[in-house]
Coordinates of C-alpha atoms in Angstrom, one line a residue:
P1 CA 0.3 26.6 -80.7
N2 CA -1.2 28.4 -83.5
F3 CA -4.7 27.0 -84.2
P4 CA -6.3 27.9 -87.5
M5 CA -8.9 30.5 -87.0
D6 CA -10.1 33.2 -89.3
K7 CA -9.6 36.6 -87.4
K8 CA -12.6 38.1 -89.2
Q9 CA -14.8 35.2 -88.2
S10 CA -13.6 35.3 -84.6
Q11 CA -14.4 39.0 -84.3
S12 CA -17.9 38.5 -85.5
E13 CA -18.3 35.5 -83.1
V14 CA -17.4 37.8 -80.2
I15 CA -20.4 39.9 -81.0
S16 CA -22.8 37.0 -81.7
L17 CA -21.7 34.6 -79.0
S18 CA -24.6 34.0 -76.6
S19 CA -24.2 33.5 -72.9
D20 CA -25.0 29.8 -73.3
A21 CA -22.3 29.4 -76.0
M22 CA -19.8 31.1 -73.7
N23 CA -20.8 28.7 -70.9
R24 CA -20.4 25.7 -73.2
L25 CA -16.9 27.0 -74.3
W26 CA -15.9 27.5 -70.7
Q27 CA -17.2 24.0 -69.8
H28 CA -15.2 22.5 -72.7
G29 CA -12.1 24.1 -71.4
L30 CA -12.7 22.8 -67.9
N31 CA -13.3 19.3 -69.3
E32 CA -10.0 19.4 -71.2
Y33 CA -8.1 20.6 -68.1
N34 CA -9.8 18.0 -65.9
T35 CA -9.0 15.2 -68.4
L36 CA -5.3 16.2 -68.3
N37 CA -5.2 16.1 -64.5
T38 CA -7.2 12.9 -64.3
R39 CA -4.8 11.1 -66.6
L40 CA -1.9 12.4 -64.6
N41 CA -3.3 10.9 -61.4
F42 CA -4.1 7.6 -63.1
F43 CA -0.7 7.2 -64.6
L44 CA 1.1 8.3 -61.4
I45 CA -0.8 5.7 -59.5
F46 CA -0.1 3.0 -62.1
Q47 CA 3.6 3.9 -62.3
S48 CA 3.8 3.7 -58.4
F49 CA 2.2 0.2 -58.5
L50 CA 4.5 -0.9 -61.3
L51 CA 7.6 0.4 -59.4
G52 CA 6.4 -1.4 -56.2
I53 CA 6.1 -4.7 -58.1
F54 CA 9.5 -4.2 -59.6
V55 CA 11.1 -3.5 -56.1
V56 CA 9.4 -6.6 -54.7
V57 CA 10.6 -8.9 -57.5
A58 CA 14.1 -7.3 -57.6
G59 CA 14.4 -7.5 -53.9
Q60 CA 13.9 -11.2 -53.6
S61 CA 16.9 -12.7 -51.7
T62 CA 16.4 -16.1 -53.3
L63 CA 16.4 -16.3 -57.0
V64 CA 12.8 -16.4 -58.2
Y65 CA 12.1 -18.5 -61.2
N66 CA 12.6 -16.4 -64.3
Q67 CA 13.3 -13.3 -62.1
Q68 CA 15.2 -11.6 -64.9
V69 CA 12.4 -12.2 -67.4
V70 CA 9.8 -10.8 -65.0
L71 CA 12.0 -7.7 -64.3
A72 CA 12.5 -7.2 -68.1
V73 CA 8.7 -7.4 -68.7
I74 CA 8.0 -4.9 -65.9
L75 CA 10.7 -2.5 -67.2
L76 CA 9.3 -2.7 -70.8
L77 CA 5.8 -2.3 -69.6
G78 CA 6.8 0.7 -67.5
L79 CA 8.5 2.3 -70.4
A80 CA 5.7 1.6 -72.9
I81 CA 3.0 2.9 -70.5
T82 CA 5.1 6.0 -69.9
L83 CA 5.5 6.6 -73.6
I84 CA 1.7 6.3 -74.1
W85 CA 1.2 8.7 -71.2
A86 CA 3.6 11.2 -72.7
Y87 CA 1.8 11.1 -76.0
L88 CA -1.7 11.4 -74.5
S89 CA -0.6 14.2 -72.3
A90 CA 1.0 16.1 -75.2
R91 CA -2.1 15.7 -77.3
Q92 CA -4.4 16.7 -74.4
K93 CA -2.3 19.8 -73.8
Y94 CA -2.6 20.7 -77.5
C95 CA -6.4 20.4 -77.3
L96 CA -6.5 22.4 -74.0
E97 CA -4.4 25.2 -75.5
G98 CA -6.7 25.4 -78.5
V99 CA -9.7 25.8 -76.2
R100 CA -7.8 28.4 -74.1
Q101 CA -6.9 30.4 -77.2
R102 CA -10.5 30.4 -78.4
T103 CA -11.8 31.3 -74.9
K104 CA -9.4 34.3 -74.7
L105 CA -10.8 35.5 -78.1
L106 CA -14.4 34.9 -77.3
I107 CA -14.8 35.6 -73.6
P108 CA -13.5 39.1 -72.7
E109 CA -13.5 38.4 -69.0
Y110 CA -11.2 35.4 -69.4
A111 CA -8.9 37.5 -71.6
Q112 CA -8.6 40.1 -68.9
T113 CA -7.9 37.5 -66.3
V114 CA -5.1 36.0 -68.4
K115 CA -3.7 39.4 -69.1
A116 CA -3.6 40.2 -65.4
R117 CA -2.0 36.8 -64.6
E118 CA 0.7 37.4 -67.2
T119 CA 2.1 40.3 -65.2
V120 CA 4.0 37.8 -63.1
W121 CA 6.7 35.8 -65.0
W122 CA 6.6 32.1 -64.5
P123 CA 9.2 30.3 -66.6
V124 CA 7.2 27.1 -67.0
G125 CA 3.4 26.7 -67.0
N126 CA 1.7 24.0 -65.0
T127 CA 0.2 22.3 -68.0
T128 CA 3.7 22.1 -69.6
L129 CA 5.0 20.4 -66.4
I130 CA 2.0 18.0 -66.4
A131 CA 2.2 17.2 -70.1
Y132 CA 5.9 17.0 -70.8
V133 CA 8.1 17.2 -67.7
I134 CA 6.5 14.6 -65.4
P135 CA 6.2 11.9 -68.2
G136 CA 9.7 12.8 -69.3
I137 CA 11.1 12.2 -65.8
F138 CA 9.4 8.8 -65.8
I139 CA 10.8 7.9 -69.2
A140 CA 14.3 8.8 -68.0
F141 CA 13.7 6.8 -64.8
W142 CA 12.6 3.6 -66.7
V143 CA 15.5 3.9 -69.2
L144 CA 18.1 4.4 -66.5
L145 CA 16.6 1.5 -64.4
T146 CA 16.8 -0.7 -67.5
A147 CA 20.4 0.3 -68.2
S148 CA 21.4 -0.3 -64.5
I149 CA 19.8 -3.8 -64.7
L150 CA 21.6 -4.6 -68.0
V151 CA 24.9 -3.4 -66.6
S152 CA 24.7 -5.4 -63.4

């Protein structure tokens, strides 16, 4: 993403950025990255529990009272939670990329590390997978599961 930043201002910041300011910027980046990963873990665990409940309810050999209603609620909850997860992940990735861009501009060592890392081509970055692909897979899963229940 292209974050608004005055190039003239950023060059003067490079000169005047103290060691403490660099450390705060670095810590900010770590916090954004940790938040993205913590949310991933939380939502994966929540999705697993929700899927487990769905399997238990759907697998009842005798018809449970309002079984279809319970399944519909679980499916809608799963889809709604996944859409929220996708939104939060996309927003967190946007914030993380802003801090990364600023860190590259203001901390020369980080810029050198990123430049060295970019010599190997990776088609998809890990934050892209975490923010877009994994929630997208779960959205498709809940939609397909809903469709299969409606068809049967």
